Short mmCIF file of C-alpha atoms in Angstrom, two decimals:
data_model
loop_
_atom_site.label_atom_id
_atom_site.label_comp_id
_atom_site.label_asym_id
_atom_site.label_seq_id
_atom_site.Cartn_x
_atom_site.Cartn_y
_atom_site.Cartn_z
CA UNK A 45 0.00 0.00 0.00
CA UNK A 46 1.56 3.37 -0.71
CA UNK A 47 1.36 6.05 1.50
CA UNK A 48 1.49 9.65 1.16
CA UNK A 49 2.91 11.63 3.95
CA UNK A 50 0.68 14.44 5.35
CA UNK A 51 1.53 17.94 6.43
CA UNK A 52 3.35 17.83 9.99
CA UNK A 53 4.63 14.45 9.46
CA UNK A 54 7.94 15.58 8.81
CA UNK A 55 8.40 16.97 12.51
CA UNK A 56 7.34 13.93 13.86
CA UNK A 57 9.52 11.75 11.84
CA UNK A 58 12.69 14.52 12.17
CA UNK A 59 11.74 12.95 16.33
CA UNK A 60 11.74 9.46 15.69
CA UNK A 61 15.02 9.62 13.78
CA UNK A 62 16.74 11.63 16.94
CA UNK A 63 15.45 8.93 19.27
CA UNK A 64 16.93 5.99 16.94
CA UNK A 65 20.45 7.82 16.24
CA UNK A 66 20.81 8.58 20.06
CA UNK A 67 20.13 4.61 20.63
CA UNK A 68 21.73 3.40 17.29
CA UNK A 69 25.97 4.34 18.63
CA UNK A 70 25.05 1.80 21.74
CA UNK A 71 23.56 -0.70 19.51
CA UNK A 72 26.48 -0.77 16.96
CA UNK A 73 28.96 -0.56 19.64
CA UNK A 74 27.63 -4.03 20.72
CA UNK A 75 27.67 -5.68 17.64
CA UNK A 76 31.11 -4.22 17.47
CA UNK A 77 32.15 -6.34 20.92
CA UNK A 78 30.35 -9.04 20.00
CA UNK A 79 32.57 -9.28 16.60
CA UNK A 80 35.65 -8.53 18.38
CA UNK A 81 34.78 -11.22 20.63
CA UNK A 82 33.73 -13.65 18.20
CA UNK A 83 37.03 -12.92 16.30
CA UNK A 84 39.25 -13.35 19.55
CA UNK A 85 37.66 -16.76 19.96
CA UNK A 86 37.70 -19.92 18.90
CA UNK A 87 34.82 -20.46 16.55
CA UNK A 88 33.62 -23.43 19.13
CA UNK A 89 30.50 -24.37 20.75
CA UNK A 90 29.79 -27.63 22.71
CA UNK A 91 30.24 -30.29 20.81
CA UNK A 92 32.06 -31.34 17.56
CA UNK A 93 31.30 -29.60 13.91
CA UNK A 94 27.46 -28.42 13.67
CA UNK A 95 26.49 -30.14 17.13
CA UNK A 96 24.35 -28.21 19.38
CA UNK A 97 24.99 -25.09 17.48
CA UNK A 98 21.14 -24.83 17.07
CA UNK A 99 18.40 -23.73 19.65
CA UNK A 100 14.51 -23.65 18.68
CA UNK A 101 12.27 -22.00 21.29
CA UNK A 102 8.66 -22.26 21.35
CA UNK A 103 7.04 -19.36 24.10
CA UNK A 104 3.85 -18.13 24.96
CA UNK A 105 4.28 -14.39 24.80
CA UNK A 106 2.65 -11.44 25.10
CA UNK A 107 2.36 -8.50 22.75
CA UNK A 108 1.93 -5.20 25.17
CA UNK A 109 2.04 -2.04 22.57
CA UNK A 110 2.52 1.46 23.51
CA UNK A 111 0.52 3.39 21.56
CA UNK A 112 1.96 7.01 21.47
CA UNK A 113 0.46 8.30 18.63
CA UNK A 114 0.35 12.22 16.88
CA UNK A 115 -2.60 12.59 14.66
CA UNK A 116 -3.65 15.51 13.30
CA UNK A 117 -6.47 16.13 15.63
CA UNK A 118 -6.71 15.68 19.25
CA UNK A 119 -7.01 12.38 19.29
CA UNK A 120 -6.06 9.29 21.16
CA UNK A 121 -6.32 5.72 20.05
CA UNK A 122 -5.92 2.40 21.89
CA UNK A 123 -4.32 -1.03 20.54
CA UNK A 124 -5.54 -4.03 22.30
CA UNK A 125 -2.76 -6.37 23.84
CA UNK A 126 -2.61 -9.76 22.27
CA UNK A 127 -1.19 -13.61 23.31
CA UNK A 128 0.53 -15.55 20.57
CA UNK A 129 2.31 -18.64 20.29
CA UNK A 130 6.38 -16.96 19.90
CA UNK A 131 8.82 -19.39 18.12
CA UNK A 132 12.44 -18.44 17.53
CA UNK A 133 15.58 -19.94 16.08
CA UNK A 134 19.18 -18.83 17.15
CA UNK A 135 22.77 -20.20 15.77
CA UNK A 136 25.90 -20.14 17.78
CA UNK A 137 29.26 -18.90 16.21
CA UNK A 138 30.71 -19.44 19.63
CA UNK A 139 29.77 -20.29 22.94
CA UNK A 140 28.76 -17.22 23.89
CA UNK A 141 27.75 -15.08 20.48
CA UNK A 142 24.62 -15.82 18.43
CA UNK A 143 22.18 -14.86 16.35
CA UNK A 144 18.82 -15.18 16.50
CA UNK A 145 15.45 -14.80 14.27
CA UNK A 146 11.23 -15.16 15.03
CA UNK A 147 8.54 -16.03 13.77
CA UNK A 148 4.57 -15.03 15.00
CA UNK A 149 1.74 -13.11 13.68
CA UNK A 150 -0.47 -10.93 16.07
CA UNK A 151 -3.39 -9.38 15.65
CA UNK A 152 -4.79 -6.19 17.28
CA UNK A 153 -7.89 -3.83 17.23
CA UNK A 154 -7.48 -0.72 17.20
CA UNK A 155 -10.37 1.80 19.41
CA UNK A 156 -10.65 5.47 20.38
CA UNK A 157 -9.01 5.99 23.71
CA UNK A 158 -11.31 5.82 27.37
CA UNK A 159 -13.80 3.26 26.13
CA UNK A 160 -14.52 4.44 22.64
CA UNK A 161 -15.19 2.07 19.55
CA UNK A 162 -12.86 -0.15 17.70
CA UNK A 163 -12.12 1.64 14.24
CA UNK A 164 -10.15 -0.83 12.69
CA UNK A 165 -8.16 -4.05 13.16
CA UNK A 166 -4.75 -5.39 11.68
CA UNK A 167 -2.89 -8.51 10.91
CA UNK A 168 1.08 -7.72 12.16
CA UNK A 169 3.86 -9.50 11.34
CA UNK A 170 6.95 -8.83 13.28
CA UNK A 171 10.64 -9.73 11.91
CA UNK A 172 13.62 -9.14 13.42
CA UNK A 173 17.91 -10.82 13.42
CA UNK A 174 19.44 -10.33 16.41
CA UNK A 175 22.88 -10.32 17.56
CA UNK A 176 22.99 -11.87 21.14
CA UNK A 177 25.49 -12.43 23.68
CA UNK A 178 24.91 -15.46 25.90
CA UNK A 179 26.38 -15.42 29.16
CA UNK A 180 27.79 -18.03 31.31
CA UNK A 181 26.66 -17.32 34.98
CA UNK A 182 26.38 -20.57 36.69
CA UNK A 183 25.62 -24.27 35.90
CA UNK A 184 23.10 -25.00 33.40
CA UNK A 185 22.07 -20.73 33.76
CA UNK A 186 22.51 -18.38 30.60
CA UNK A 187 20.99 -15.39 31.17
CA UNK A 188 21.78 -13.45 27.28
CA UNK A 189 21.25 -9.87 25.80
CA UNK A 190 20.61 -9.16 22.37
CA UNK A 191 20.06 -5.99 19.65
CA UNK A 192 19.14 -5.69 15.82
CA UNK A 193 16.64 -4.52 13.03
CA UNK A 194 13.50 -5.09 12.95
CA UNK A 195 10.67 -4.95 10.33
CA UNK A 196 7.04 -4.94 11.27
CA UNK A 197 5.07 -6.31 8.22
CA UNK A 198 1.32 -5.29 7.81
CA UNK A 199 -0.14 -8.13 6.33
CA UNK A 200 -4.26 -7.27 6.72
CA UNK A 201 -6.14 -4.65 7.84
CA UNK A 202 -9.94 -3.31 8.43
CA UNK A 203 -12.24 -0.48 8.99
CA UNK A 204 -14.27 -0.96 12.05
CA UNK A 205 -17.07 0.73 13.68
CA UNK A 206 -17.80 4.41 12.58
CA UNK A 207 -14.61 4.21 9.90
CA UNK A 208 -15.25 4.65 6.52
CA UNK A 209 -11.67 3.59 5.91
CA UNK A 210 -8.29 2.23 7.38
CA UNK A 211 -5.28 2.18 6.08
CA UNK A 212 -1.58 1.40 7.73
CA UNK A 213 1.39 1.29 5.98
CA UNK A 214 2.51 -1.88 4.73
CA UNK A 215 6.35 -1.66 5.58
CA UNK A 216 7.33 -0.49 9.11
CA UNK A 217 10.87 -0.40 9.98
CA UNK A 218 12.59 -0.07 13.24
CA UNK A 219 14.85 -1.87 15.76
CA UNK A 220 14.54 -4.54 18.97
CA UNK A 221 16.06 -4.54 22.09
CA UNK A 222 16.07 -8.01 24.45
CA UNK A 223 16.92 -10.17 27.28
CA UNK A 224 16.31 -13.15 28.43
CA UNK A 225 17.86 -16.69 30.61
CA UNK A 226 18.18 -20.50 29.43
CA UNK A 227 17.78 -22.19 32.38
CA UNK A 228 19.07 -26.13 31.88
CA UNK A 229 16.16 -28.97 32.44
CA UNK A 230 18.04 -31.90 31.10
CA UNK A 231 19.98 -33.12 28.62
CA UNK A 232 19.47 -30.29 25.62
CA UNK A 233 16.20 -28.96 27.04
CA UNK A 234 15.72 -25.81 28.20
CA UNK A 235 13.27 -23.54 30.34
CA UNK A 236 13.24 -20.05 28.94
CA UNK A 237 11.94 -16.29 29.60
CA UNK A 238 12.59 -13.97 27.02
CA UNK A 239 11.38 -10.13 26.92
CA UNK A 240 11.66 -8.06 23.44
CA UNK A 241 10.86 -4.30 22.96
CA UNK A 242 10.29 -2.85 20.03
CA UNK A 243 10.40 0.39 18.66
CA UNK A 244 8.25 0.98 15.20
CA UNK A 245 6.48 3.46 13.88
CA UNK A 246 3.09 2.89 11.61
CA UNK A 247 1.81 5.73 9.21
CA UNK A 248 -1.90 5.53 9.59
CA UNK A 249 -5.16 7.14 7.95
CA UNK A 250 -8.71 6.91 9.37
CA UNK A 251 -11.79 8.32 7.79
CA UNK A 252 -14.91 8.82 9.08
CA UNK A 253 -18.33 11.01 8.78
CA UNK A 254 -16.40 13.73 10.24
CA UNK A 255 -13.25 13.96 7.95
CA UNK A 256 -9.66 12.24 7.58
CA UNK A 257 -8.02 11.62 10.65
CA UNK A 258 -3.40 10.52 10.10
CA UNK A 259 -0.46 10.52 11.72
CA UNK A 260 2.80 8.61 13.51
CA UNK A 261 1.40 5.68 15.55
CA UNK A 262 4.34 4.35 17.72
CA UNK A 263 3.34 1.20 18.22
CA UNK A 264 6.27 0.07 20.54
CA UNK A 265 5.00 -3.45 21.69
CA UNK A 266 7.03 -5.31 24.57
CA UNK A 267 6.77 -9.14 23.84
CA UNK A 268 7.30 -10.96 26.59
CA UNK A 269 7.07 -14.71 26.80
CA UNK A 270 8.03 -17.88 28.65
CA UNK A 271 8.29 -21.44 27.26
CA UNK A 272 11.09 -24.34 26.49
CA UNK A 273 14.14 -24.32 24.05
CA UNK A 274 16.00 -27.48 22.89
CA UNK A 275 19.27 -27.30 21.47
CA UNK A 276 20.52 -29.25 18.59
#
């Protein structure tokens, strides 16, 4: 879906590319340790050639968004919080270095803030690689960090309610933030907690009886899950 950018988006978007730049230095400067590290190791994980340089994770999560939006008018919206089935895949380069991938679809409705009706609903589909570092604290206890791009992929979306339209763009770039701890069961199982937090920003475009209502939504979810990991 193409987009056309209103008047006063510019401003908003001049903002949302401060806030990224004064987080991006941090984020590159620990990919840049994470290289380095990865360079001043061994290229080893437990186990001989490909062994156990896999782990799948399947979590229950869920999606919490922050909906700071700038419209035009003075208006507020609300997106609903959601709970998906999370599932993620991460491959070691060393012990402690990976990289990691997901895969979920949520969906979320979309209302006028304090009570007010739903005006539309969407199909989201967030992507993200990230470059984690897995720490050793203790016996069978690997509590990790982890940073990258993300891409939040509008696959659906409907009017609701009093909208005569509703429209969000299709693309949404951005970047992830996350933690989370392996905890050892047995053999290559694993319990796991993971939290994620996003930070994306959705052009939108309502109409209704009463005109065209656009803007920024910053839809910056926090996913946050628990389920089990096996490593292969």
């Amino acid at each position: 879906m193409n987009y056309v950018s209103e008047p006063g988006a510019i401003p908003r978007r001049v903002n949302r590319l401060r806030q990224i730049l004064f987080f991006f230095p941090f984020i590159l400067s620990a990919i840049a340790l994470l290289a380095g590290g990865a360079l001043a190791q061994d290229a080893r994980v437990s186990g001989d050639g490909w062994a156990n340089r896999f782990l799948v994770r399947g979590r229950l999560a869920g999606v919490l968004p922050e909906d700071s939006a700038q419209y035009n008018v003075p208006v507020r919206t609300h997106v609903s919080d959601q709970i998906i089935p999370e599932i993620d895949l991460s491959y070691f380069l060393t012990d402690n270095i990976a990289l990691e991938t997901i895969c979920c679809i949520t969906n979320h409705k979309i209302s006028l803030a304090g009570g007010g009706p739903n005006i539309g609903d969407a199909w989201l589909v967030p992507l993200s690689v990230m470059a984690q570092y897995h720490f050793h604290a203790r016996s069978g206890i690997k509590p990790y960090v982890g940073a990258g791009p993300a891409l939040v992929v509008v696959t659906s979306e409907s009017r609701m309610g009093p909208a005569t339209s509703f429209n969000l763009e299709t693309y949404n770039p951005g970047f992830v933030l996350q933690a989370g701890v392996d905890i050892k069961l047995k053999d290559n199982w694993y319990l796991n907690a993971d939290i994620k937090k996003f930070f994306v920003d959705i052009n939108a475009r309502v109409t209704t009886a009463g005109g065209a209502v656009f803007g920024k939504a910053s839809i910056d979810s926090v996913v946050a899950g628990i389920g089990i990991g096996y490593r292969f």
